[in-house]
Amino acid sequence: SQTIHQWPATLVQPVGSPLSLECTVEGTSNPNLYWYRQAAGRGLQLLFYSVGIGQISSEVPQNLSASRPQDRQFILSSKKLLLSDSGFYLCAWSFGLAGRWKFFGPGTRLTVL
Amino acid sequence: EDQVTQSPEALRLQEGESSSLNCSYTVSGLRGLFWYRQDPGKGPEFLFTLYSAGEEKEKERLKATLTKKESFLHITAPKPEDSATYLCAVQAPDNTDKLIFGTGTRLQVFP
């Protein structure tokens, strides 16, 4: 069966510090991978998605970046965090014809102070 | 603009009191509508995908239906463990797997 991992589970960082969140998927090959952010009172916002190694599409211009160094690894980064980067970050993966099923990881709660 | 609107924002039910959650959408050419359940502090859990008007899917006390403009999530005789936020999303009309989410309905079921 497929499993998706995210770490860390929670993170408190000062403004201006760097960020690295990691997501890995087990039990499948060549998944489509996504980073979403969920802010209080708002729907999930798609940040980045990837259809393969080294292939990253950005949905929202901001100070975040994403990389996919391996088939089942997706990393979200920032060089300098802003207060507005606080939120719940979710990694997701999909498979099948046109990505018909999408599964989410457990999430990372990021607080920027 | 492609949009998903869920109502109500919050719903309080007595155990056993059936009700429905609404998800209305505007998208050019529906490619798929998704329902998820999200517990506090956790990632969304996949429930259903619907593809065409008239389609219905069931899972335990939940039943999802789809029309050309909206989807309903019917909850029959809910239990306290059904308390969660229910999220609706549609697949973007472009040739990608992106999902456009609503803001969710927070359901509380009291014994």
PDB file of N, CA and C in Angstrom, chain B residues 30-81:
ATOM      1  N   LEU B  30     -16.546  20.066 -16.170  1.00  0.00           N
ATOM      2  CA  LEU B  30     -16.158  19.365 -14.942  1.00  0.00           C
ATOM      3  C   LEU B  30     -15.394  18.094 -15.296  1.00  0.00           C
ATOM      4  N   ARG B  31     -14.210  17.934 -14.721  1.00  0.00           N
ATOM      5  CA  ARG B  31     -13.397  16.743 -14.943  1.00  0.00           C
ATOM      6  C   ARG B  31     -13.397  15.826 -13.729  1.00  0.00           C
ATOM      7  N   GLY B  32     -13.930  16.332 -12.620  1.00  0.00           N
ATOM      8  CA  GLY B  32     -13.997  15.508 -11.416  1.00  0.00           C
ATOM      9  C   GLY B  32     -14.280  16.383 -10.220  1.00  0.00           C
ATOM     10  N   LEU B  33     -15.125  15.879  -9.306  1.00  0.00           N
ATOM     11  CA  LEU B  33     -15.429  16.580  -8.062  1.00  0.00           C
ATOM     12  C   LEU B  33     -15.066  15.657  -6.913  1.00  0.00           C
ATOM     13  N   PHE B  34     -14.330  16.188  -5.940  1.00  0.00           N
ATOM     14  CA  PHE B  34     -13.779  15.387  -4.853  1.00  0.00           C
ATOM     15  C   PHE B  34     -14.365  15.825  -3.523  1.00  0.00           C
ATOM     16  N   TRP B  35     -14.625  14.861  -2.653  1.00  0.00           N
ATOM     17  CA  TRP B  35     -14.976  15.132  -1.267  1.00  0.00           C
ATOM     18  C   TRP B  35     -13.899  14.536  -0.354  1.00  0.00           C
ATOM     19  N   TYR B  36     -13.510  15.343   0.656  1.00  0.00           N
ATOM     20  CA  TYR B  36     -12.537  14.911   1.640  1.00  0.00           C
ATOM     21  C   TYR B  36     -13.090  15.191   3.037  1.00  0.00           C
ATOM     22  N   ARG B  37     -12.610  14.421   3.986  1.00  0.00           N
ATOM     23  CA  ARG B  37     -12.872  14.670   5.405  1.00  0.00           C
ATOM     24  C   ARG B  37     -11.555  15.081   6.041  1.00  0.00           C
ATOM     25  N   GLN B  38     -11.586  16.137   6.878  1.00  0.00           N
ATOM     26  CA  GLN B  38     -10.370  16.579   7.548  1.00  0.00           C
ATOM     27  C   GLN B  38     -10.632  16.727   9.038  1.00  0.00           C
ATOM     28  N   ASP B  39      -9.860  15.994   9.838  1.00  0.00           N
ATOM     29  CA  ASP B  39      -9.905  16.135  11.291  1.00  0.00           C
ATOM     30  C   ASP B  39      -8.905  17.202  11.708  1.00  0.00           C
ATOM     31  N   PRO B  40      -9.129  17.862  12.852  1.00  0.00           N
ATOM     32  CA  PRO B  40      -8.243  18.963  13.277  1.00  0.00           C
ATOM     33  C   PRO B  40      -6.780  18.534  13.339  1.00  0.00           C
ATOM     34  N   GLY B  41      -5.924  19.340  12.718  1.00  0.00           N
ATOM     35  CA  GLY B  41      -4.494  19.082  12.768  1.00  0.00           C
ATOM     36  C   GLY B  41      -4.010  17.951  11.895  1.00  0.00           C
ATOM     37  N   LYS B  42      -4.872  17.431  11.019  1.00  0.00           N
ATOM     38  CA  LYS B  42      -4.494  16.309  10.161  1.00  0.00           C
ATOM     39  C   LYS B  42      -4.726  16.640   8.697  1.00  0.00           C
ATOM     40  N   GLY B  43      -4.130  15.831   7.823  1.00  0.00           N
ATOM     41  CA  GLY B  43      -4.348  16.012   6.404  1.00  0.00           C
ATOM     42  C   GLY B  43      -5.716  15.507   5.984  1.00  0.00           C
ATOM     43  N   PRO B  44      -6.256  16.043   4.889  1.00  0.00           N
ATOM     44  CA  PRO B  44      -7.556  15.580   4.395  1.00  0.00           C
ATOM     45  C   PRO B  44      -7.522  14.092   4.022  1.00  0.00           C
ATOM     46  N   GLU B  45      -8.634  13.428   4.309  1.00  0.00           N
ATOM     47  CA  GLU B  45      -8.793  12.011   3.982  1.00  0.00           C
ATOM     48  C   GLU B  45      -9.764  11.886   2.820  1.00  0.00           C
ATOM     49  N   PHE B  46      -9.332  11.213   1.759  1.00  0.00           N
ATOM     50  CA  PHE B  46     -10.154  11.082   0.567  1.00  0.00           C
ATOM     51  C   PHE B  46     -11.425  10.279   0.855  1.00  0.00           C
ATOM     52  N   LEU B  47     -12.570  10.811   0.367  1.00  0.00           N
ATOM     53  CA  LEU B  47     -13.847  10.114   0.511  1.00  0.00           C
ATOM     54  C   LEU B  47     -14.378   9.628  -0.837  1.00  0.00           C
ATOM     55  N   PHE B  48     -14.651  10.575  -1.751  1.00  0.00           N
ATOM     56  CA  PHE B  48     -15.302  10.232  -3.016  1.00  0.00           C
ATOM     57  C   PHE B  48     -14.764  11.076  -4.162  1.00  0.00           C
ATOM     58  N   THR B  49     -14.896  10.524  -5.377  1.00  0.00           N
ATOM     59  CA  THR B  49     -14.759  11.307  -6.592  1.00  0.00           C
ATOM     60  C   THR B  49     -15.994  11.069  -7.442  1.00  0.00           C
ATOM     61  N   LEU B  50     -16.586  12.156  -7.965  1.00  0.00           N
ATOM     62  CA  LEU B  50     -17.745  12.073  -8.846  1.00  0.00           C
ATOM     63  C   LEU B  50     -17.372  12.717 -10.172  1.00  0.00           C
ATOM     64  N   TYR B  51     -17.877  12.167 -11.281  1.00  0.00           N
ATOM     65  CA  TYR B  51     -17.442  12.649 -12.588  1.00  0.00           C
ATOM     66  C   TYR B  51     -18.565  13.200 -13.458  1.00  0.00           C
ATOM     67  N   SER B  52     -19.796  12.722 -13.263  1.00  0.00           N
ATOM     68  CA  SER B  52     -20.846  13.175 -14.160  1.00  0.00           C
ATOM     69  C   SER B  52     -22.157  13.349 -13.403  1.00  0.00           C
ATOM     70  N   ALA B  53     -22.994  14.260 -13.906  1.00  0.00           N
ATOM     71  CA  ALA B  53     -24.283  14.548 -13.276  1.00  0.00           C
ATOM     72  C   ALA B  53     -25.099  13.272 -13.159  1.00  0.00           C
ATOM     73  N   GLY B  54     -25.714  13.104 -11.992  1.00  0.00           N
ATOM     74  CA  GLY B  54     -26.511  11.913 -11.736  1.00  0.00           C
ATOM     75  C   GLY B  54     -25.749  10.824 -11.008  1.00  0.00           C
ATOM     76  N   GLU B  55     -24.456  10.961 -10.923  1.00  0.00           N
ATOM     77  CA  GLU B  55     -23.638   9.948 -10.264  1.00  0.00           C
ATOM     78  C   GLU B  55     -23.804  10.041  -8.748  1.00  0.00           C
ATOM     79  N   GLU B  56     -23.808   8.901  -8.085  1.00  0.00           N
ATOM     80  CA  GLU B  56     -23.907   8.839  -6.638  1.00  0.00           C
ATOM     81  C   GLU B  56     -22.883   7.830  -6.113  1.00  0.00           C
ATOM     82  N   LYS B  57     -22.328   8.126  -4.921  1.00  0.00           N
ATOM     83  CA  LYS B  57     -21.432   7.179  -4.273  1.00  0.00           C
ATOM     84  C   LYS B  57     -21.718   7.168  -2.786  1.00  0.00           C
ATOM     85  N   GLU B  58     -21.564   6.004  -2.168  1.00  0.00           N
ATOM     86  CA  GLU B  58     -21.876   5.855  -0.747  1.00  0.00           C
ATOM     87  C   GLU B  58     -20.724   5.215  -0.010  1.00  0.00           C
ATOM     88  N   LYS B  59     -20.620   5.613   1.268  1.00  0.00           N
ATOM     89  CA  LYS B  59     -19.634   5.015   2.159  1.00  0.00           C
ATOM     90  C   LYS B  59     -20.173   5.165   3.569  1.00  0.00           C
ATOM     91  N   GLU B  60     -20.569   4.064   4.138  1.00  0.00           N
ATOM     92  CA  GLU B  60     -21.149   4.021   5.483  1.00  0.00           C
ATOM     93  C   GLU B  60     -22.317   5.005   5.556  1.00  0.00           C
ATOM     94  N   ARG B  61     -22.252   6.019   6.401  1.00  0.00           N
ATOM     95  CA  ARG B  61     -23.375   6.946   6.576  1.00  0.00           C
ATOM     96  C   ARG B  61     -23.339   8.114   5.603  1.00  0.00           C
ATOM     97  N   LEU B  62     -22.376   8.136   4.703  1.00  0.00           N
ATOM     98  CA  LEU B  62     -22.196   9.229   3.761  1.00  0.00           C
ATOM     99  C   LEU B  62     -22.632   8.836   2.357  1.00  0.00           C
ATOM    100  N   LYS B  63     -23.288   9.783   1.691  1.00  0.00           N
ATOM    101  CA  LYS B  63     -23.681   9.578   0.302  1.00  0.00           C
ATOM    102  C   LYS B  63     -23.453  10.877  -0.446  1.00  0.00           C
ATOM    103  N   ALA B  64     -22.691  10.814  -1.524  1.00  0.00           N
ATOM    104  CA  ALA B  64     -22.400  11.998  -2.329  1.00  0.00           C
ATOM    105  C   ALA B  64     -23.152  11.920  -3.640  1.00  0.00           C
ATOM    106  N   THR B  65     -23.752  13.047  -4.025  1.00  0.00           N
ATOM    107  CA  THR B  65     -24.477  13.137  -5.293  1.00  0.00           C
ATOM    108  C   THR B  65     -23.968  14.332  -6.079  1.00  0.00           C
ATOM    109  N   LEU B  66     -24.219  14.315  -7.395  1.00  0.00           N
ATOM    110  CA  LEU B  66     -23.687  15.361  -8.265  1.00  0.00           C
ATOM    111  C   LEU B  66     -24.728  15.781  -9.293  1.00  0.00           C
ATOM    112  N   THR B  67     -24.884  17.121  -9.443  1.00  0.00           N
ATOM    113  CA  THR B  67     -25.680  17.679 -10.531  1.00  0.00           C
ATOM    114  C   THR B  67     -24.747  18.530 -11.382  1.00  0.00           C
ATOM    115  N   LYS B  68     -25.301  19.223 -12.361  1.00  0.00           N
ATOM    116  CA  LYS B  68     -24.454  20.031 -13.243  1.00  0.00           C
ATOM    117  C   LYS B  68     -23.903  21.276 -12.563  1.00  0.00           C
ATOM    118  N   LYS B  69     -24.501  21.656 -11.408  1.00  0.00           N
ATOM    119  CA  LYS B  69     -24.083  22.886 -10.748  1.00  0.00           C
ATOM    120  C   LYS B  69     -23.568  22.678  -9.339  1.00  0.00           C
ATOM    121  N   GLU B  70     -23.925  21.516  -8.722  1.00  0.00           N
ATOM    122  CA  GLU B  70     -23.570  21.347  -7.327  1.00  0.00           C
ATOM    123  C   GLU B  70     -23.479  19.882  -6.948  1.00  0.00           C
ATOM    124  N   SER B  71     -22.913  19.672  -5.778  1.00  0.00           N
ATOM    125  CA  SER B  71     -22.832  18.331  -5.198  1.00  0.00           C
ATOM    126  C   SER B  71     -23.331  18.416  -3.769  1.00  0.00           C
ATOM    127  N   PHE B  72     -23.931  17.331  -3.323  1.00  0.00           N
ATOM    128  CA  PHE B  72     -24.398  17.242  -1.953  1.00  0.00           C
ATOM    129  C   PHE B  72     -23.725  16.062  -1.265  1.00  0.00           C
ATOM    130  N   LEU B  73     -23.395  16.279  -0.009  1.00  0.00           N
ATOM    131  CA  LEU B  73     -22.917  15.179   0.825  1.00  0.00           C
ATOM    132  C   LEU B  73     -23.983  14.952   1.890  1.00  0.00           C
ATOM    133  N   HIS B  74     -24.704  13.851   1.740  1.00  0.00           N
ATOM    134  CA  HIS B  74     -25.776  13.528   2.667  1.00  0.00           C
ATOM    135  C   HIS B  74     -25.216  12.678   3.797  1.00  0.00           C
ATOM    136  N   ILE B  75     -25.569  13.057   5.023  1.00  0.00           N
ATOM    137  CA  ILE B  75     -25.124  12.303   6.195  1.00  0.00           C
ATOM    138  C   ILE B  75     -26.369  11.742   6.874  1.00  0.00           C
ATOM    139  N   THR B  76     -26.461  10.430   6.895  1.00  0.00           N
ATOM    140  CA  THR B  76     -27.637   9.763   7.456  1.00  0.00           C
ATOM    141  C   THR B  76     -27.330   9.262   8.858  1.00  0.00           C
ATOM    142  N   ALA B  77     -28.193   9.638   9.794  1.00  0.00           N
ATOM    143  CA  ALA B  77     -28.047   9.218  11.203  1.00  0.00           C
ATOM    144  C   ALA B  77     -26.614   9.382  11.683  1.00  0.00           C
ATOM    145  N   PRO B  78     -26.099  10.611  11.680  1.00  0.00           N
ATOM    146  CA  PRO B  78     -24.690  10.810  12.036  1.00  0.00           C
ATOM    147  C   PRO B  78     -24.388  10.442  13.480  1.00  0.00           C
ATOM    148  N   LYS B  79     -23.116  10.104  13.699  1.00  0.00           N
ATOM    149  CA  LYS B  79     -22.603   9.801  15.024  1.00  0.00           C
ATOM    150  C   LYS B  79     -21.543  10.840  15.394  1.00  0.00           C
ATOM    151  N   PRO B  80     -21.232  10.973  16.677  1.00  0.00           N
ATOM    152  CA  PRO B  80     -20.206  11.956  17.073  1.00  0.00           C
ATOM    153  C   PRO B  80     -18.889  11.797  16.331  1.00  0.00           C
ATOM    154  N   GLU B  81     -18.531  10.569  15.967  1.00  0.00           N
ATOM    155  CA  GLU B  81     -17.264  10.363  15.254  1.00  0.00           C
ATOM    156  C   GLU B  81     -17.298  10.884  13.815  1.00  0.00           C
TER     157      GLU B  81
END
